[in-house]
Short mmCIF file of C-alpha atoms in Angstrom, two decimals:
data_model
loop_
_atom_site.label_atom_id
_atom_site.label_comp_id
_atom_site.label_asym_id
_atom_site.label_seq_id
_atom_site.Cartn_x
_atom_site.Cartn_y
_atom_site.Cartn_z
CA MET U 1 -15.95 -12.72 -16.54
CA ASN U 2 -16.58 -10.31 -19.63
CA GLN U 3 -19.66 -9.27 -18.33
CA LEU U 4 -17.74 -7.42 -15.66
CA ALA U 5 -16.36 -5.40 -18.95
CA GLU U 6 -19.62 -5.80 -21.31
CA GLN U 7 -22.53 -5.46 -19.58
CA THR U 8 -23.69 -2.24 -20.52
CA GLY U 9 -26.93 -2.48 -17.85
CA VAL U 10 -30.34 -1.15 -18.62
CA THR U 11 -29.41 2.34 -20.48
CA HIS U 12 -28.87 2.23 -24.19
CA TYR U 13 -26.81 4.54 -25.39
CA ARG U 14 -27.45 6.07 -28.47
CA ASP U 15 -25.55 7.59 -31.11
CA HIS U 16 -26.23 10.96 -31.79
CA ASP U 17 -26.60 11.66 -35.52
CA GLY U 18 -25.56 15.39 -35.10
CA ALA U 19 -22.30 17.04 -35.91
CA GLU U 20 -21.59 17.19 -32.07
CA MET U 21 -19.07 14.87 -30.39
CA LEU U 22 -18.65 16.48 -27.37
CA ARG U 23 -20.73 19.46 -25.41
CA VAL U 24 -19.38 20.51 -22.15
CA SER U 25 -21.45 23.62 -20.49
CA ASP U 26 -20.69 25.44 -17.21
CA LEU U 27 -18.70 22.57 -15.59
CA HIS U 28 -17.74 23.08 -12.22
CA ALA U 29 -15.65 20.21 -10.48
CA PHE U 30 -14.06 19.78 -7.15
CA TYR U 31 -12.17 17.84 -5.61
CA GLY U 32 -12.78 17.86 -1.69
CA GLU U 33 -13.19 21.34 -0.83
CA SER U 34 -11.35 23.01 -3.72
CA HIS U 35 -12.79 24.52 -6.45
CA ILE U 36 -10.73 23.40 -9.78
CA LEU U 37 -13.34 24.02 -12.65
CA HIS U 38 -15.32 27.28 -12.63
CA GLY U 39 -17.95 26.86 -15.43
CA VAL U 40 -15.89 25.25 -18.41
CA ASP U 41 -17.78 25.74 -21.77
CA PHE U 42 -16.42 24.15 -24.49
CA GLU U 43 -17.73 21.74 -27.61
CA VAL U 44 -16.06 19.41 -29.86
CA ARG U 45 -17.42 18.33 -33.21
CA ARG U 46 -17.27 15.13 -35.12
CA GLY U 47 -13.95 14.66 -36.09
CA GLU U 48 -12.13 17.56 -35.07
CA LEU U 49 -8.93 17.71 -33.27
CA VAL U 50 -9.51 20.44 -30.50
CA THR U 51 -6.39 21.57 -28.21
CA LEU U 52 -6.83 22.58 -24.17
CA LEU U 53 -4.25 24.82 -23.64
CA GLY U 54 -2.97 26.39 -20.48
CA ARG U 55 -0.49 27.29 -17.98
CA ASN U 56 0.02 24.47 -15.13
CA GLY U 57 -3.22 24.34 -12.93
CA ALA U 58 -5.29 25.99 -15.59
CA GLY U 59 -7.35 23.20 -15.10
CA ARG U 60 -7.12 21.53 -18.49
CA SER U 61 -6.36 17.57 -16.94
CA THR U 62 -9.42 18.45 -14.48
CA THR U 63 -11.51 19.23 -17.40
CA LEU U 64 -9.98 15.34 -19.21
CA LYS U 65 -10.74 13.98 -15.57
CA SER U 66 -14.22 15.21 -15.29
CA ILE U 67 -15.81 14.27 -18.52
CA MET U 68 -14.53 10.50 -17.23
CA ASN U 69 -16.07 11.14 -13.79
CA MET U 70 -12.82 11.22 -11.78
CA VAL U 71 -13.11 13.73 -9.97
CA GLY U 72 -15.14 14.42 -6.89
CA ARG U 73 -17.55 16.18 -7.69
CA ARG U 74 -19.56 17.68 -10.79
CA THR U 75 -22.10 20.32 -11.42
CA GLY U 76 -22.92 21.52 -14.98
CA SER U 77 -23.32 19.87 -17.87
CA ILE U 78 -21.23 17.01 -20.34
CA MET U 79 -23.03 15.50 -23.11
CA ILE U 80 -20.99 12.83 -25.23
CA ASN U 81 -22.76 11.55 -27.77
CA GLY U 82 -25.97 13.28 -27.36
CA ASN U 83 -26.11 11.82 -23.89
CA GLU U 84 -25.94 13.65 -20.77
CA THR U 85 -23.36 11.79 -18.62
CA LEU U 86 -23.10 13.68 -15.75
CA ASP U 87 -25.05 10.97 -13.35
CA VAL U 88 -23.05 8.39 -15.47
CA LYS U 89 -20.74 5.84 -13.20
CA PRO U 90 -17.23 6.44 -14.07
CA HIS U 91 -17.38 2.77 -16.09
CA ARG U 92 -19.87 3.16 -18.10
CA ILE U 93 -18.42 6.77 -19.56
CA PRO U 94 -16.21 4.80 -21.99
CA ARG U 95 -19.05 2.93 -23.36
CA LEU U 96 -20.02 5.98 -25.08
CA GLY U 97 -16.84 5.74 -26.82
CA VAL U 98 -14.28 7.56 -24.63
CA GLY U 99 -10.82 6.77 -24.59
CA TYR U 100 -8.98 8.08 -22.20
CA CYS U 101 -5.33 8.33 -22.55
CA PRO U 102 -3.69 9.79 -18.64
CA GLU U 103 -1.05 12.43 -18.19
CA GLU U 104 0.87 9.90 -16.03
CA ARG U 105 0.49 7.45 -18.55
CA GLY U 106 -0.89 4.80 -16.49
CA ILE U 107 1.30 1.84 -17.42
CA PHE U 108 0.56 -1.34 -15.33
CA ALA U 109 4.02 -2.23 -14.31
CA SER U 110 2.48 -6.19 -13.19
CA LEU U 111 1.14 -6.62 -16.85
CA ASP U 112 3.47 -7.39 -19.49
CA VAL U 113 3.30 -4.82 -23.16
CA GLU U 114 0.80 -6.84 -25.02
CA GLU U 115 -1.05 -7.49 -21.82
CA ASN U 116 -1.28 -4.07 -21.26
CA LEU U 117 -2.65 -3.54 -24.69
CA LEU U 118 -5.23 -5.83 -24.48
CA LEU U 119 -6.20 -4.85 -21.19
CA PRO U 120 -8.68 -2.42 -21.90
CA PRO U 121 -12.22 -3.79 -23.04
CA THR U 122 -13.66 -3.31 -26.35
CA VAL U 123 -16.19 -0.94 -25.80
CA ARG U 124 -17.73 -0.36 -29.48
CA SER U 125 -17.48 -2.27 -32.59
CA GLY U 126 -15.19 -0.84 -35.09
CA GLY U 127 -12.02 -0.59 -32.89
CA MET U 128 -8.25 -0.87 -34.48
CA SER U 129 -7.29 -4.76 -34.63
CA ILE U 130 -3.83 -5.66 -32.93
CA ASP U 131 -1.75 -5.65 -36.27
CA ASP U 132 -3.24 -2.59 -37.55
CA ILE U 133 -1.88 -1.47 -34.19
CA TYR U 134 1.69 -2.98 -33.99
CA ALA U 135 1.73 -1.50 -37.55
CA MET U 136 1.03 1.66 -36.23
CA PHE U 137 3.40 1.23 -33.37
CA PRO U 138 6.38 -1.04 -34.51
CA ASN U 139 8.55 -0.72 -31.32
CA LEU U 140 5.69 -2.28 -29.42
CA TYR U 141 5.65 -5.18 -31.05
CA GLU U 142 9.03 -5.91 -31.07
CA ARG U 143 8.85 -5.54 -26.65
CA ARG U 144 5.70 -6.88 -26.77
CA ARG U 145 7.07 -9.66 -23.96
CA SER U 146 8.22 -6.77 -22.24
CA GLN U 147 7.32 -5.45 -18.63
CA GLY U 148 5.23 -2.57 -18.84
CA THR U 149 6.95 -0.29 -16.78
CA ARG U 150 10.18 -1.24 -18.78
CA LEU U 151 9.94 0.46 -22.24
CA SER U 152 11.30 3.69 -22.71
CA GLY U 153 8.85 6.91 -21.85
CA GLY U 154 7.95 7.75 -25.81
CA GLU U 155 7.16 3.09 -26.21
CA GLN U 156 5.28 3.72 -22.80
CA GLN U 157 3.24 7.04 -24.15
CA MET U 158 2.64 5.27 -27.53
CA LEU U 159 1.48 2.06 -25.51
CA ALA U 160 -0.68 4.49 -23.70
CA MET U 161 -2.38 5.79 -26.86
CA ALA U 162 -2.21 2.35 -28.98
CA ARG U 163 -4.32 0.83 -25.95
CA ILE U 164 -7.50 2.97 -26.34
CA LEU U 165 -7.43 2.41 -29.97
CA ARG U 166 -8.20 -1.15 -29.94
CA THR U 167 -11.32 -0.16 -27.91
CA GLY U 168 -13.57 1.17 -30.46
CA ALA U 169 -13.23 4.59 -28.73
CA ARG U 170 -14.42 7.05 -31.13
CA LEU U 171 -13.44 10.01 -28.79
CA LEU U 172 -10.18 10.62 -27.45
CA LEU U 173 -9.20 12.40 -24.27
CA LEU U 174 -5.15 12.98 -24.11
CA ASP U 175 -3.29 14.16 -21.66
CA GLU U 176 -0.04 15.63 -22.06
CA ILE U 177 0.89 12.96 -24.86
CA THR U 178 4.56 14.90 -25.50
CA GLU U 179 5.56 15.60 -22.13
CA GLY U 180 9.31 14.57 -21.62
CA LEU U 181 9.58 13.12 -24.91
CA ALA U 182 12.29 13.74 -27.19
CA PRO U 183 11.53 15.41 -30.00
CA VAL U 184 12.19 12.63 -32.70
CA ILE U 185 9.26 11.00 -30.72
CA VAL U 186 7.01 13.87 -30.57
CA GLN U 187 7.17 13.98 -34.10
CA ALA U 188 6.46 10.52 -34.23
CA LEU U 189 3.21 11.41 -32.23
CA GLY U 190 1.86 14.19 -34.28
CA GLU U 191 1.99 11.81 -37.41
CA VAL U 192 -0.38 9.12 -34.76
CA LEU U 193 -2.38 11.71 -34.43
CA VAL U 194 -3.14 12.77 -38.42
CA LYS U 195 -3.39 9.29 -38.90
CA LEU U 196 -5.84 8.76 -36.35
CA LYS U 197 -7.85 12.25 -37.25
CA GLU U 198 -8.23 10.59 -41.26
CA ARG U 199 -9.73 7.67 -39.49
CA GLY U 200 -12.35 9.68 -38.17
CA MET U 201 -11.17 10.27 -34.72
CA THR U 202 -12.28 12.92 -32.33
CA ILE U 203 -9.42 14.36 -30.33
CA VAL U 204 -9.04 16.27 -27.24
CA LEU U 205 -5.71 17.31 -27.04
CA VAL U 206 -4.54 18.65 -23.62
CA GLU U 207 -1.05 20.21 -24.33
CA GLN U 208 1.97 22.04 -22.95
CA ASN U 209 3.58 22.12 -26.09
CA PHE U 210 1.94 24.46 -28.32
CA ARG U 211 4.41 24.39 -31.20
CA PHE U 212 3.30 20.55 -31.47
CA ALA U 213 -0.35 21.22 -31.26
CA ALA U 214 -0.32 24.04 -33.60
CA PRO U 215 -0.11 22.77 -36.90
CA LEU U 216 -2.51 19.57 -36.10
CA ALA U 217 -5.44 20.97 -34.11
CA ASP U 218 -8.96 22.74 -35.90
CA ARG U 219 -9.08 24.56 -32.86
CA HIS U 220 -7.57 25.83 -29.61
CA TYR U 221 -9.13 26.62 -26.41
CA VAL U 222 -7.53 28.38 -23.86
CA MET U 223 -7.69 27.80 -20.21
CA GLU U 224 -7.05 29.54 -17.36
CA HIS U 225 -8.21 29.71 -13.48
CA GLY U 226 -10.42 26.48 -14.15
CA ARG U 227 -12.44 28.68 -17.15
CA ILE U 228 -12.04 28.63 -20.79
CA ILE U 229 -11.32 32.21 -21.55
CA GLU U 230 -10.33 32.13 -25.42
CA GLU U 231 -11.34 30.31 -28.51
CA ILE U 232 -8.51 30.28 -31.35
CA SER U 233 -9.61 28.53 -34.84
CA ALA U 234 -6.67 27.36 -37.12
CA ALA U 235 -7.58 29.93 -39.53
CA GLU U 236 -7.43 32.89 -37.23
CA LEU U 237 -3.95 31.07 -35.51
CA PRO U 238 -1.04 33.03 -37.59
CA SER U 239 -2.79 36.45 -36.66
CA ARG U 240 -3.31 36.16 -33.30
CA ARG U 241 -0.03 33.78 -32.12
CA GLU U 242 1.55 36.70 -30.31
CA HIS U 243 -1.92 37.10 -28.19
CA LEU U 244 -1.67 33.19 -27.52
CA HIS U 245 1.97 33.60 -26.42
CA SER U 246 1.35 36.12 -23.87
CA LEU U 247 -1.98 34.26 -22.68
CA LEU U 248 0.45 31.08 -22.30
CA GLY U 249 3.16 32.54 -21.09
CA VAL U 250 5.88 30.91 -23.85
CA MET P 1 14.98 -49.95 10.18
CA THR P 2 16.59 -47.32 8.00
CA MET P 3 17.34 -43.94 9.99
CA ILE P 4 17.55 -40.43 8.75
CA PHE P 5 19.61 -38.48 11.45
CA GLY P 6 19.10 -40.94 13.71
CA VAL P 7 15.43 -40.88 13.04
CA PRO P 8 13.83 -44.13 11.61
CA VAL P 9 12.59 -43.14 7.81
CA ALA P 10 8.50 -44.00 8.71
CA VAL P 11 8.40 -41.39 11.14
CA PHE P 12 10.12 -39.04 9.62
CA MET P 13 8.04 -39.47 6.07
CA GLY P 14 4.90 -39.29 8.46
CA GLN P 15 6.31 -36.13 10.02
CA LEU P 16 6.90 -34.54 6.52
CA MET P 17 3.60 -35.72 5.16
CA LEU P 18 1.65 -34.04 8.15
CA GLY P 19 3.83 -30.98 7.88
CA LEU P 20 2.65 -30.90 4.07
CA ILE P 21 -0.93 -31.17 4.92
CA ASN P 22 -0.50 -28.70 7.09
CA GLY P 23 1.21 -26.60 4.54
CA ALA P 24 -1.71 -27.16 2.26
CA PHE P 25 -4.14 -25.02 4.45
CA TYR P 26 -1.02 -22.79 5.54
CA ALA P 27 -1.30 -22.42 1.20
CA LEU P 28 -4.94 -22.45 0.65
CA LEU P 29 -5.59 -19.73 3.24
CA SER P 30 -2.65 -17.19 2.68
CA LEU P 31 -3.61 -17.53 -1.15
CA GLY P 32 -7.50 -16.24 -0.16
CA LEU P 33 -5.69 -13.31 2.29
CA ALA P 34 -2.92 -12.38 -0.39
CA VAL P 35 -5.79 -12.43 -3.10
CA ILE P 36 -8.15 -10.19 -1.05
CA PHE P 37 -5.06 -7.50 0.24
CA GLY P 38 -4.11 -7.03 -3.31
CA LEU P 39 -7.39 -5.81 -4.70
CA LEU P 40 -9.14 -4.50 -1.12
CA LYS P 41 -5.94 -3.72 0.53
CA ILE P 42 -7.36 -5.17 3.65
CA VAL P 43 -6.02 -7.43 6.11
CA ASN P 44 -9.27 -9.84 6.43
CA PHE P 45 -8.77 -10.87 9.89
CA ALA P 46 -12.25 -12.69 9.16
CA HIS P 47 -10.61 -15.39 7.16
CA GLY P 48 -10.03 -18.05 10.14
CA ALA P 49 -13.64 -17.42 10.65
CA MET P 50 -14.12 -18.32 7.29
CA TYR P 51 -12.22 -21.02 7.31
CA MET P 52 -14.26 -22.60 10.20
CA LEU P 53 -17.64 -21.46 8.24
CA GLY P 54 -16.86 -23.72 5.22
CA ALA P 55 -15.97 -26.56 7.69
CA PHE P 56 -19.34 -26.17 9.77
CA ALA P 57 -21.33 -25.93 6.48
CA THR P 58 -20.19 -29.19 5.17
CA LEU P 59 -21.05 -30.45 9.05
CA LEU P 60 -24.46 -28.93 9.46
CA GLY P 61 -25.40 -29.37 5.63
CA MET P 62 -24.84 -33.13 6.40
CA GLN P 63 -26.34 -33.43 9.65
CA TYR P 64 -29.46 -31.54 8.62
CA LEU P 65 -29.65 -31.37 4.97
CA GLY P 66 -27.99 -35.00 3.99
CA ILE P 67 -25.82 -32.89 1.59
CA GLY P 68 -22.23 -35.18 1.49
CA TYR P 69 -18.79 -34.59 1.27
CA TRP P 70 -18.18 -34.03 -2.62
CA ALA P 71 -21.28 -31.88 -2.84
CA ALA P 72 -20.44 -29.72 -0.16
CA LEU P 73 -16.56 -29.15 -1.47
CA LEU P 74 -18.51 -27.46 -3.88
CA LEU P 75 -21.39 -25.85 -2.14
CA ALA P 76 -19.60 -24.45 0.91
CA PRO P 77 -17.18 -22.50 -0.97
CA LEU P 78 -20.42 -20.97 -2.74
CA VAL P 79 -22.56 -20.51 0.31
CA VAL P 80 -19.40 -18.72 2.17
CA GLY P 81 -18.82 -16.88 -0.65
CA ALA P 82 -21.96 -15.24 -0.73
CA LEU P 83 -21.89 -14.42 2.44
CA GLY P 84 -18.32 -12.72 1.92
CA MET P 85 -20.52 -10.86 -0.70
CA VAL P 86 -22.72 -9.66 0.97
CA ILE P 87 -19.94 -8.77 3.91
CA GLU P 88 -17.81 -6.76 0.99
CA ARG P 89 -21.42 -4.89 -0.44
CA LEU P 90 -22.94 -4.05 2.83
CA LEU P 91 -19.72 -3.25 5.28
CA LEU P 92 -16.27 -3.45 3.64
CA ARG P 93 -17.59 -0.84 0.75
CA ARG P 94 -18.18 1.83 3.00
CA ILE P 95 -14.91 1.99 5.24
CA GLY P 96 -13.18 1.34 1.63
CA HIS P 97 -12.19 5.06 1.50
CA LEU P 98 -10.90 5.06 5.26
CA ASP P 99 -7.55 3.74 6.74
CA HIS P 100 -6.97 -0.04 6.08
CA LEU P 101 -6.34 -0.40 9.68
CA TYR P 102 -10.51 -0.05 9.95
CA GLY P 103 -11.08 -3.09 7.78
CA LEU P 104 -8.28 -5.18 10.29
CA LEU P 105 -10.95 -3.92 12.97
CA LEU P 106 -13.71 -4.57 11.05
CA THR P 107 -13.30 -7.82 9.90
CA PHE P 108 -11.40 -9.10 13.08
CA GLY P 109 -15.03 -7.98 14.76
CA LEU P 110 -16.97 -9.78 12.15
CA ALA P 111 -14.35 -12.66 13.08
CA LEU P 112 -15.57 -12.34 16.92
CA ILE P 113 -19.29 -12.37 15.92
CA PHE P 114 -19.01 -15.69 13.90
CA GLU P 115 -17.45 -17.23 16.39
CA GLY P 116 -19.01 -16.34 19.14
CA SER P 117 -22.31 -16.96 17.92
CA LEU P 118 -21.42 -20.46 16.98
CA VAL P 119 -19.88 -21.16 20.06
CA ASN P 120 -23.35 -20.19 21.90
CA VAL P 121 -24.95 -23.12 19.81
CA PHE P 122 -22.65 -25.73 19.55
CA GLY P 123 -19.52 -24.83 22.11
CA VAL P 124 -16.14 -25.29 22.18
CA SER P 125 -16.00 -29.00 21.78
CA GLY P 126 -16.23 -29.41 18.05
CA ALA P 127 -17.62 -32.38 16.43
CA ARG P 128 -16.00 -35.24 14.06
CA TYR P 129 -16.50 -35.46 10.37
CA PRO P 130 -16.59 -38.88 8.94
CA THR P 131 -13.90 -39.39 6.21
CA PRO P 132 -15.88 -39.92 3.20
CA GLU P 133 -16.20 -43.54 2.01
CA ALA P 134 -14.15 -43.33 -1.49
CA LEU P 135 -11.09 -41.80 0.57
CA GLN P 136 -11.09 -44.35 3.56
CA GLY P 137 -8.53 -46.39 4.40
CA GLY P 138 -4.54 -45.53 2.75
CA LEU P 139 -1.81 -46.87 0.49
CA GLN P 140 1.80 -48.86 2.08
CA LEU P 141 4.56 -47.04 0.39
CA GLY P 142 6.90 -48.85 1.78
CA PHE P 143 8.47 -46.44 3.94
CA MET P 144 5.11 -44.97 5.19
CA PHE P 145 1.74 -45.28 5.50
CA LEU P 146 -0.09 -42.53 4.04
CA PRO P 147 -3.68 -42.15 4.38
CA THR P 148 -5.66 -41.71 1.18
CA TYR P 149 -7.86 -38.69 2.68
CA ARG P 150 -4.52 -36.73 3.58
CA ALA P 151 -3.34 -37.38 -0.18
CA TRP P 152 -6.55 -35.99 -1.44
CA VAL P 153 -6.24 -33.28 0.45
CA LEU P 154 -2.83 -32.28 -0.26
CA VAL P 155 -3.81 -33.42 -4.05
CA ALA P 156 -6.70 -31.14 -4.35
CA ALA P 157 -4.93 -28.14 -2.46
CA LEU P 158 -2.20 -27.90 -5.05
CA VAL P 159 -4.40 -28.18 -7.60
CA VAL P 160 -6.87 -25.13 -6.26
CA CYS P 161 -3.79 -23.12 -5.75
CA LEU P 162 -2.13 -23.83 -9.18
CA GLY P 163 -5.60 -22.98 -10.46
CA THR P 164 -5.61 -19.85 -8.88
CA TRP P 165 -2.89 -18.69 -9.78
CA TYR P 166 -3.03 -19.58 -13.56
CA VAL P 167 -5.93 -17.38 -13.23
CA ILE P 168 -4.37 -14.39 -11.83
CA GLU P 169 -1.42 -14.53 -13.64
CA ARG P 170 -2.32 -16.06 -17.30
CA THR P 171 -5.72 -14.76 -18.25
CA ARG P 172 -7.67 -11.87 -18.92
CA LEU P 173 -9.81 -11.83 -16.05
CA GLY P 174 -6.43 -12.09 -13.86
CA ALA P 175 -4.95 -9.57 -15.79
CA TYR P 176 -7.71 -7.24 -14.99
CA LEU P 177 -7.40 -8.11 -11.09
CA ARG P 178 -3.88 -7.26 -10.78
CA ALA P 179 -4.57 -3.89 -12.92
CA GLY P 180 -7.17 -2.79 -10.32
CA THR P 181 -5.02 -3.45 -7.87
CA GLU P 182 -2.20 -1.35 -8.96
CA ASN P 183 -4.74 1.54 -10.59
CA PRO P 184 -8.36 0.81 -9.95
CA ALA P 185 -9.42 4.47 -11.17
CA LEU P 186 -7.92 4.24 -14.89
CA MET P 187 -9.09 0.61 -14.78
CA GLN P 188 -12.92 2.72 -14.22
CA ALA P 189 -11.76 4.62 -16.77
CA PHE P 190 -11.13 1.93 -19.52
CA GLY P 191 -14.90 0.51 -18.53
CA VAL P 192 -14.17 -2.04 -15.75
CA ASN P 193 -16.40 -1.84 -13.12
CA VAL P 194 -14.17 -2.01 -10.17
CA PRO P 195 -16.68 -1.83 -7.16
CA GLN P 196 -18.09 -5.24 -9.04
CA LEU P 197 -14.49 -6.37 -9.24
CA ILE P 198 -13.52 -6.01 -5.65
CA THR P 199 -16.98 -8.03 -4.68
CA LEU P 200 -15.90 -10.62 -6.61
CA THR P 201 -12.51 -11.08 -5.56
CA TYR P 202 -13.86 -10.76 -1.68
CA GLY P 203 -16.19 -13.38 -2.30
CA PHE P 204 -13.42 -15.63 -4.27
CA GLY P 205 -10.64 -15.11 -1.34
CA VAL P 206 -13.32 -16.09 1.01
CA ALA P 207 -14.30 -18.76 -0.92
CA LEU P 208 -10.99 -20.14 -1.00
CA ALA P 209 -10.89 -20.44 2.87
CA ALA P 210 -14.26 -22.19 3.05
CA PHE P 211 -13.00 -25.02 0.57
CA ALA P 212 -9.98 -25.12 3.10
CA GLY P 213 -12.59 -25.54 5.84
CA VAL P 214 -14.25 -28.38 3.51
CA LEU P 215 -11.10 -30.33 3.51
CA ALA P 216 -10.31 -29.67 7.08
CA ALA P 217 -13.89 -31.21 8.13
CA PRO P 218 -12.42 -34.84 8.28
CA LEU P 219 -9.18 -34.28 9.60
CA TYR P 220 -9.51 -31.83 12.60
CA PRO P 221 -12.60 -31.44 15.16
CA VAL P 222 -14.99 -28.67 13.62
CA SER P 223 -15.61 -26.19 16.10
CA PRO P 224 -16.09 -22.54 16.25
CA THR P 225 -12.62 -21.71 17.36
CA MET P 226 -10.61 -24.02 15.00
CA GLY P 227 -9.90 -20.82 12.35
CA SER P 228 -8.83 -18.17 14.93
CA ASN P 229 -5.84 -21.20 16.08
CA LEU P 230 -5.04 -21.74 12.87
CA LEU P 231 -5.24 -17.61 11.57
CA ILE P 232 -2.35 -16.92 13.29
CA VAL P 233 -0.11 -19.13 11.77
CA VAL P 234 -1.35 -17.88 8.69
CA PHE P 235 -0.83 -14.53 8.83
CA ALA P 236 3.01 -15.51 9.83
CA VAL P 237 3.24 -17.13 7.21
CA VAL P 238 1.56 -14.17 4.80
CA VAL P 239 4.44 -11.86 6.57
CA ILE P 240 6.91 -14.42 5.45
CA GLY P 241 5.91 -14.86 1.65
CA GLY P 242 5.80 -10.78 1.15
CA MET P 243 1.74 -9.54 1.16
CA GLY P 244 0.13 -9.74 -1.90
CA SER P 245 2.43 -12.16 -4.05
CA ILE P 246 0.24 -15.34 -4.98
CA LEU P 247 2.85 -17.52 -5.51
CA GLY P 248 4.94 -16.71 -2.66
CA ALA P 249 2.09 -17.17 -0.68
CA VAL P 250 1.39 -21.07 -1.94
CA LEU P 251 5.32 -21.45 -1.80
CA THR P 252 5.64 -20.42 1.41
CA GLY P 253 2.55 -21.69 3.05
CA LEU P 254 4.09 -25.21 2.09
CA GLY P 255 7.62 -24.51 3.07
CA MET P 256 6.31 -23.29 6.27
CA GLY P 257 4.03 -26.86 6.83
CA LEU P 258 7.45 -28.82 5.89
CA ILE P 259 9.81 -26.48 8.40
CA GLU P 260 6.99 -27.18 11.15
CA GLY P 261 6.86 -31.48 9.94
CA LEU P 262 10.93 -31.35 10.30
CA THR P 263 10.80 -29.38 13.61
CA LYS P 264 8.27 -32.03 14.98
CA VAL P 265 10.73 -34.64 14.51
CA TYR P 266 13.87 -33.42 15.71
CA TYR P 267 12.94 -30.96 18.35
CA PRO P 268 8.98 -31.41 18.80
CA GLU P 269 9.19 -28.25 21.93
CA ALA P 270 9.77 -25.69 19.04
CA ALA P 271 7.37 -27.06 16.67
CA ASN P 272 5.00 -24.65 17.64
CA THR P 273 6.46 -21.38 17.22
CA VAL P 274 9.73 -21.95 14.54
CA ILE P 275 7.21 -20.07 11.89
CA PHE P 276 7.54 -17.29 13.92
CA LEU P 277 11.18 -17.77 14.38
CA VAL P 278 11.16 -17.78 10.72
CA MET P 279 9.38 -14.83 10.79
CA ILE P 280 11.42 -12.35 13.13
CA LEU P 281 14.66 -13.83 11.02
CA VAL P 282 12.58 -12.57 7.68
CA LEU P 283 11.42 -9.57 9.24
CA MET P 284 15.11 -8.53 10.06
CA LEU P 285 16.77 -9.26 7.06
CA ARG P 286 13.97 -8.75 4.10
CA PRO P 287 11.18 -6.80 5.49
CA ALA P 288 8.74 -7.16 2.64
CA GLY P 289 8.99 -10.99 2.46
CA LEU P 290 10.39 -13.46 0.63
CA PHE P 291 8.67 -12.90 -2.48
CA GLY P 292 7.09 -9.18 -2.06
CA LYS P 293 8.58 -6.37 -3.44
CA GLU P 294 10.28 -3.51 -1.78
CA ALA P 295 8.01 -1.25 -1.18
#
């Protein structure tokens, strides 16, 4: 049974020793006939936390899904850890050390909390132990026997993130993790992200909540109409805040 | 002689036992259907044919290869399960993105092809398969005579059903299955090879049907049509239990067998229809089935 999860086939993925974790070049993505991404270019260095900002429908979630090969068709190039992944099957992508947390959280109703937590197969060594995870998310420990979807929204979000930390993923793609959550939970999530950065994780954060993302991120990419239109580093942020607000319409 | 509601105890218990045996077959078959429906969302109309192929594999294995009952109990499900995996890989996967009705039609067509081909070669009358030596005879329980083979069928079916339930509800592989049923795309994003999981699941569901076929071979005439006769009732059982519920399939299977047996005692004329009456009642009162979740 573990073969199902653990076979990586003949391809042996290598760890790039350079500083670059993810490079997306001229990425186009399609759902059926609709052309969603129109040449997305960005890169993320090892250990960085980078946000994809933009209005609804700008293509931020689709960018993450494209990296996971969950959309219909893709062209261009997506290099993960030095490996071209455009022709890699969806279930092989996590093996490159990628963890994905979908916008809808994707907690499984037919599994209890601990089953949800243990569900994603280990993709690499060096993941967090279950004890470490429970230490980081004490609520999940208390509710480990509850049905996954009985949790509160905040707890479900914690669970959706916690379960990809166990797998040894080093590149986390997090889609709208603060959406619809109370400020106190959002703050807790921010603290979690800081801890993950300290552990050397590389994080791509799709966010609507700019105030949440601003103090955490090293760089921001702004998307519009399926393209990256602006790159703003943390250092440039104070002087360009007004400009950014006008881009995001906040 | 002791009577239960005007019926001798031996007759009553005998019919109950027969009902339970039928129920064991219903349970095994509807369990396979439920497992397949859960992940593939296909109503597998080829299930009866797979049951029949299991029985035929047992019969032909003995006649041509000298394979005995016990070996067939293992080999027939493996062979038929492998056939199922080939069917999934070559046919069902290609229509996976279409409406589930196409899966129903395709498997129904396959059932007709398997049945028709075997009718062509062997005719419809059916052949007898001897009861294995170790399971001949019976036990005199005092209130009834229990043929050993029937007791064995009941035990074997229950063990396999419970084993399947355990694997699906309590193990990691089962968690993959349940999660894959809910959100296959996300399971892929976690690194689970979902297409492979689907192939194995179909193979396993079909192997359960073949296992029931092996158990049936010494009880019923082995004929190409033995599956389609049974399958109609099994579908009624699945509707009553609720599509996709594992434990529901098993309990409903056994329960319906018992109800059928009891009807045979008290109103034999209705024995063949009682399950369908229950189905109508359940559909009126609980459309999702007794164990099904309301959509």
